[in-house]
Coordinates of C-alpha atoms in Angstrom, one line a residue:
X140 CA -11.4 -21.7 8.1
X141 CA -11.4 -21.1 4.4
X142 CA -10.3 -17.9 2.7
X143 CA -10.2 -16.6 -0.9
X144 CA -7.8 -13.8 -1.6
X145 CA -8.1 -12.0 -4.9
X146 CA -4.5 -11.1 -5.6
X147 CA -2.7 -12.6 -2.7
X148 CA 0.9 -12.2 -4.0
X149 CA 1.5 -8.4 -3.8
X150 CA 3.5 -6.3 -1.4
X151 CA 0.6 -6.2 1.1
X152 CA -1.0 -9.5 0.5
X153 CA 1.9 -12.0 0.2
X154 CA 2.7 -11.7 3.9
X155 CA -1.0 -12.3 4.7
X156 CA -1.0 -15.5 2.5
X157 CA 2.1 -16.7 4.3
X158 CA 0.5 -16.1 7.7
X159 CA -2.7 -17.7 6.8
X160 CA -0.9 -20.9 5.7
X161 CA 1.1 -20.8 8.9
X162 CA -2.1 -20.7 11.0
X163 CA -3.7 -23.6 9.1
X164 CA -6.2 -21.8 7.0
X165 CA -7.4 -23.4 3.8
X166 CA -6.3 -20.7 1.3
X167 CA -7.4 -20.1 -2.2
X168 CA -5.6 -17.5 -4.3
X169 CA -7.4 -16.1 -7.3
X170 CA -5.1 -14.3 -9.7
X171 CA -3.6 -14.5 -13.2
X172 CA -0.5 -16.3 -12.0
X173 CA 1.9 -13.7 -13.3
X174 CA 3.9 -13.3 -10.1
X175 CA 6.4 -15.9 -9.0
X176 CA 6.2 -16.8 -5.3
X177 CA 7.6 -19.5 -3.0
X178 CA 4.2 -20.2 -1.5
X179 CA 3.6 -23.9 -1.0
X180 CA 1.4 -26.1 1.2
X181 CA -1.2 -28.8 1.3
X182 CA -3.8 -26.1 2.2
X183 CA -2.9 -23.8 -0.7
X184 CA -5.2 -23.8 -3.9
X185 CA -4.4 -21.7 -6.9
X186 CA -7.2 -20.4 -9.1
X187 CA -5.6 -18.8 -12.2
X188 CA -8.0 -16.6 -14.0
X189 CA -9.0 -13.0 -14.5
X190 CA -11.4 -11.9 -11.8
X191 CA -13.3 -9.9 -14.4
X192 CA -14.2 -13.1 -16.2
X193 CA -17.1 -13.7 -13.9
X194 CA -18.4 -16.8 -15.8
X195 CA -15.1 -18.6 -15.4
X196 CA -14.7 -17.5 -11.8
X197 CA -18.1 -19.0 -11.0
X198 CA -17.1 -22.3 -12.7
X199 CA -13.9 -22.5 -10.8
X200 CA -15.4 -21.8 -7.4
X201 CA -18.6 -23.8 -8.0
X202 CA -19.9 -25.2 -4.7
X203 CA -17.2 -23.6 -2.5
X204 CA -18.3 -21.4 0.4
X205 CA -15.7 -19.2 2.1
X206 CA -15.4 -17.8 5.6
X207 CA -13.6 -14.8 4.2
X208 CA -13.2 -13.2 0.7
X209 CA -10.6 -10.4 0.5
X210 CA -9.9 -8.3 -2.6
X211 CA -6.5 -6.6 -2.9
X212 CA -7.0 -5.4 -6.5
X213 CA -10.3 -3.6 -6.3
X214 CA -9.8 0.0 -7.3
X215 CA -13.1 1.2 -8.6
X216 CA -16.8 0.9 -7.6
X217 CA -17.5 -1.5 -10.5
X218 CA -14.9 -3.8 -9.0
X219 CA -16.7 -4.1 -5.6
X220 CA -20.0 -4.3 -7.4
X221 CA -18.7 -7.3 -9.3
X222 CA -17.4 -8.9 -6.1
X223 CA -20.8 -8.3 -4.4
X224 CA -22.6 -10.2 -7.1
X225 CA -20.0 -13.0 -7.2
X226 CA -19.6 -13.6 -3.5
X227 CA -22.7 -12.3 -1.5
X228 CA -24.0 -15.8 -1.2
X229 CA -20.6 -17.4 -1.0
X230 CA -18.9 -15.8 2.0
X231 CA -19.4 -14.9 5.6
X232 CA -17.2 -11.8 5.4
X233 CA -15.9 -9.7 2.5
X234 CA -12.8 -7.5 3.1
X235 CA -12.1 -4.5 0.9
X236 CA -8.6 -3.1 0.9
X237 CA -9.0 0.7 0.7
X238 CA -6.4 3.3 1.5
X239 CA -5.4 5.7 4.2
X240 CA -4.9 8.3 1.4
X241 CA -8.7 8.6 1.4
X242 CA -8.6 10.7 4.6
X243 CA -9.2 14.4 4.1
X244 CA -6.5 16.6 2.6
X245 CA -5.6 18.9 4.3
X246 CA -6.3 17.3 7.7
X247 CA -8.3 19.1 10.3
X248 CA -6.3 17.4 13.0
X249 CA -2.9 15.7 12.8
X250 CA -4.0 12.5 14.5
X251 CA -5.9 10.2 12.1
X252 CA -8.4 7.6 13.2
X253 CA -11.4 5.9 11.4
X254 CA -13.6 8.9 12.2
X255 CA -11.4 11.3 10.2
X256 CA -13.5 12.4 7.2
X257 CA -12.8 11.0 3.8
X258 CA -12.1 13.6 1.1
X259 CA -9.1 13.9 -1.2
X260 CA -9.5 16.5 -4.0
X261 CA -6.0 15.9 -5.2
X262 CA -6.0 12.2 -6.1
X263 CA -8.6 10.3 -8.2
X264 CA -7.2 7.0 -6.9
X265 CA -8.3 7.9 -3.4
X266 CA -11.7 9.2 -4.5
X267 CA -12.4 5.9 -6.3
X268 CA -11.5 4.0 -3.1
X269 CA -14.0 6.3 -1.2
X270 CA -16.7 5.4 -3.8
X271 CA -16.0 1.7 -3.2
X272 CA -16.4 2.2 0.6
X273 CA -19.6 4.1 0.1
X274 CA -21.1 1.2 -2.0
X275 CA -20.1 -1.4 0.5
X276 CA -21.4 0.5 3.5
X277 CA -24.7 1.1 1.8
X278 CA -25.0 -2.7 1.1
X279 CA -24.2 -3.4 4.8
X280 CA -26.8 -0.9 6.1
X281 CA -29.5 -2.0 3.7
X282 CA -28.9 -5.8 3.4
X283 CA -26.5 -6.7 6.1
X284 CA -23.8 -7.5 3.5
X285 CA -20.8 -8.6 5.7
X286 CA -18.3 -6.1 4.6
X287 CA -15.2 -5.0 6.4
X288 CA -13.0 -2.1 5.1
X289 CA -9.3 -2.0 5.8
X290 CA -7.2 1.1 5.3
X291 CA -3.5 0.6 4.9
X292 CA -1.0 3.4 4.7
X293 CA 2.5 3.0 3.3
X294 CA 3.2 -0.7 3.6
X295 CA 6.4 -2.2 2.3
X296 CA 8.2 -5.6 2.2
X297 CA 11.5 -7.0 0.9
X298 CA 10.4 -6.2 -2.6
X299 CA 9.5 -2.6 -2.0
X300 CA 11.4 0.4 -0.7
X301 CA 9.3 3.3 0.6
X302 CA 10.2 6.5 -1.2
X303 CA 8.3 9.6 -2.3
X304 CA 9.9 11.1 -5.4
X305 CA 10.5 8.4 -7.9
X306 CA 9.7 7.5 -11.5
X307 CA 7.9 4.8 -13.3
X308 CA 10.8 2.4 -12.7
X309 CA 10.1 2.2 -9.0
X310 CA 12.6 2.6 -6.1
X311 CA 15.8 1.2 -7.5
X312 CA 16.8 4.2 -9.6
X313 CA 16.7 6.4 -6.4
X314 CA 18.7 3.8 -4.5
X315 CA 21.2 3.6 -7.4
X316 CA 21.6 7.4 -7.3
X317 CA 22.6 7.1 -3.6
X318 CA 25.1 4.4 -4.4
X319 CA 26.6 6.5 -7.1
X320 CA 27.0 9.5 -4.8
X321 CA 24.4 11.5 -6.8
X322 CA 21.9 13.9 -5.1
X323 CA 18.4 12.7 -4.5
X324 CA 15.2 14.7 -4.3
X325 CA 13.1 15.0 -1.1
X326 CA 9.8 16.8 -1.3
X327 CA 9.2 19.9 0.8
X328 CA 11.7 20.4 3.6
X329 CA 11.6 16.8 4.5
X330 CA 10.1 17.5 8.0
X331 CA 6.6 16.2 7.5
X332 CA 5.9 13.0 9.4
X333 CA 5.1 9.7 7.6
X334 CA 4.2 6.3 8.9
X335 CA 5.7 3.1 7.3
X336 CA 4.5 -0.4 8.1
X337 CA 6.2 -3.7 7.3
X338 CA 4.0 -6.2 5.5
X339 CA 4.6 -8.7 8.3
X340 CA 3.1 -6.4 10.8
X341 CA 0.2 -5.5 8.5
X342 CA -0.5 -9.2 8.2
X343 CA -0.9 -9.6 11.9
X344 CA -3.7 -7.0 12.0
X345 CA -5.3 -8.1 8.8
X346 CA -5.5 -11.8 9.7
X347 CA -6.8 -10.8 13.1
X348 CA -9.8 -9.1 11.4
X349 CA -10.5 -12.2 9.3
X350 CA -13.4 -14.2 10.6
X351 CA -13.9 -11.6 13.3
X352 CA -17.6 -10.8 13.8
X353 CA -16.7 -7.5 15.5
X354 CA -15.1 -6.3 12.3
X355 CA -18.3 -6.7 10.2
X356 CA -19.6 -3.3 9.1
X357 CA -16.4 -1.6 10.3
X358 CA -13.6 0.4 8.7
X359 CA -10.2 -0.3 10.3
X360 CA -6.8 1.3 9.6
X361 CA -3.8 -1.0 9.9
X362 CA -0.4 0.8 10.4
X363 CA 2.5 0.8 12.7
X364 CA 2.9 3.4 15.4
X365 CA 6.3 4.5 14.1
X366 CA 6.3 7.9 12.5
X367 CA 9.4 9.3 10.9
X368 CA 10.2 12.5 8.9
X369 CA 11.0 12.0 5.3
X370 CA 14.5 13.2 6.1
X371 CA 14.8 10.4 8.6
X372 CA 13.5 7.9 6.1
X373 CA 16.0 8.8 3.4
X374 CA 18.8 9.1 6.0
X375 CA 18.0 5.6 7.3
X376 CA 18.1 4.2 3.8
X377 CA 21.5 5.9 3.2
X378 CA 22.9 4.6 6.5
X379 CA 21.8 1.1 5.6
X380 CA 23.6 1.5 2.2
X381 CA 26.6 2.9 4.1
X382 CA 26.7 6.0 1.8
X383 CA 26.4 9.7 2.4
X384 CA 22.9 11.1 1.8
X385 CA 23.1 14.1 -0.6
X386 CA 19.6 15.4 -0.3
X387 CA 18.1 18.3 -2.3
X388 CA 14.8 19.6 -1.0
X389 CA 12.2 20.7 -3.6
X390 CA 8.7 22.0 -2.9
X391 CA 5.9 19.5 -3.7
X392 CA 4.1 22.2 -5.7
X393 CA 7.1 22.7 -7.9
X394 CA 7.6 19.0 -8.4
X395 CA 3.9 18.7 -9.4
X396 CA 4.3 21.5 -11.9
X397 CA 7.7 20.3 -13.3
X398 CA 7.3 16.6 -13.2
X399 CA 6.0 14.2 -15.9
X400 CA 4.9 11.9 -13.0
X401 CA 1.8 11.9 -10.8
X402 CA 3.2 14.1 -8.1
X403 CA -0.2 15.9 -7.8
X404 CA -1.9 12.8 -6.3
X405 CA 1.2 11.0 -4.9
X406 CA 2.6 14.1 -3.1
X407 CA -0.1 16.8 -2.7
X408 CA -2.8 14.1 -2.2
X409 CA -0.7 11.9 0.0
X410 CA 3.0 12.0 1.0
X411 CA 3.4 15.7 1.4
X412 CA 0.9 15.6 4.3
X413 CA 1.9 14.6 7.8
X414 CA 0.2 11.4 8.9
X415 CA 0.1 10.0 12.4
X416 CA -2.3 7.2 13.1
X417 CA -4.4 6.4 16.2
X418 CA -4.7 2.6 16.1
X419 CA -6.9 2.1 19.2
X420 CA -9.7 0.6 17.2
X421 CA -7.4 -2.1 15.6
X422 CA -6.0 -3.0 19.0
X423 CA -9.4 -3.3 20.4
X424 CA -10.6 -5.6 17.6
X425 CA -7.3 -7.6 17.5
X426 CA -6.1 -7.8 21.1
X427 CA -2.3 -8.0 21.4
X428 CA -1.6 -6.4 18.0
X429 CA 1.7 -4.6 17.9
X430 CA 4.0 -3.7 15.0
X431 CA 7.4 -5.0 15.9
X432 CA 9.6 -4.4 12.8
X433 CA 11.3 -1.0 13.1
X434 CA 11.9 0.8 9.9
X435 CA 15.7 0.5 10.1
X436 CA 15.4 -3.3 10.5
X437 CA 12.8 -3.7 7.7
X438 CA 14.6 -1.5 5.2
X439 CA 17.9 -3.4 5.8
X440 CA 16.1 -6.6 4.7
X441 CA 14.6 -4.8 1.7
X442 CA 18.0 -3.4 0.5
X443 CA 19.7 -6.8 1.0
X444 CA 17.0 -8.4 -1.1
X445 CA 17.5 -5.9 -3.8
X446 CA 21.2 -6.4 -3.8
X447 CA 20.9 -10.1 -4.0
X448 CA 18.4 -10.1 -6.8
X449 CA 19.7 -8.4 -9.9
X450 CA 16.3 -8.6 -11.7
X451 CA 15.0 -6.0 -9.2
X452 CA 17.8 -3.6 -10.1
X453 CA 15.9 -2.0 -13.0
X454 CA 17.4 1.2 -14.3
X455 CA 15.2 4.2 -15.3
X456 CA 17.4 6.5 -17.5
X457 CA 14.4 8.8 -18.2
X458 CA 13.8 9.4 -14.4
X459 CA 17.6 9.8 -13.8
X460 CA 17.9 12.4 -16.6
X461 CA 14.9 14.2 -15.3
X462 CA 16.4 14.4 -11.8
X463 CA 19.7 15.8 -13.2
X464 CA 17.9 18.3 -15.3
X465 CA 15.7 19.5 -12.4
X466 CA 18.6 19.9 -10.1
X467 CA 20.6 21.8 -12.8
X468 CA 17.7 24.2 -13.3
X469 CA 17.4 24.8 -9.6
X470 CA 21.1 25.4 -9.3
X471 CA 21.1 27.9 -12.2
X472 CA 18.1 29.7 -10.7
X473 CA 19.9 30.1 -7.4
X474 CA 23.0 31.4 -9.1
X475 CA 21.0 33.9 -11.1
X476 CA 19.7 35.4 -7.9
X477 CA 23.2 36.3 -6.8
X478 CA 24.3 37.9 -10.1

């Protein structure tokens, strides 16, 4: 079996690349080659170029037919239109990686499955993904274009720590605040449920859909069945760090109004909403699928990796100062109420 992954070295896709090589797939990775990985193997082929340079892409894949093409870096309708023109005669299956944040906000029912309506007025990122899905399903209905849509929720690996309130510098500045004994911000009251999935588990479901004729024309969500409150998520991280969690709860609406970051989409359009997933469809299409990495296990791996790799410990003094300022303002407002 021959697969082309566009991207293939990111948080979600690296584990998929590793699993495909383990299972003996002939794997082509098309990306700019900017990310360093340990991927090796006789069946691994690198195609270093910009996917938007269509003429060069066609030159580099000339004469190659794929069983599966999967795009992990398509975010707008023009991206899937480009892929349609490039690969419609060159693959038996095209997999688009969408997002579970495309599901309606607010939810009409707490349990989410593939039949949950798609509508997110808070986040343009999600709306663009919905537009991509609409384009592909139209091509499937009208032409039989062999599209499969995959909807991940919050997927993490050793290079990624799932947090909600963070700055442009990523997760480390929040972790560093915990290590320094400083308070960290949790949105809302921390009681909303969230589902986190380790990339190894995501890869099991994804690879099971590759080359699967029953997945053609279908949208499938891939998540674990483990739902935790945000309080539990932050507490698990603190426990793994062996530090006391000093949490301050701040409403998502206030964070959206007071923050220079995209809390409107990231919180109101995603993480502030309870998400619990019904994965019966995935388990029917991929018999035996089960997520086996508990969050406390996976996050311990991630934190160890961060500690062992100094280059990941990128400070963000702007975010750190913003946190301190916000917490000071809240403390002052509370004190004023008792004067």
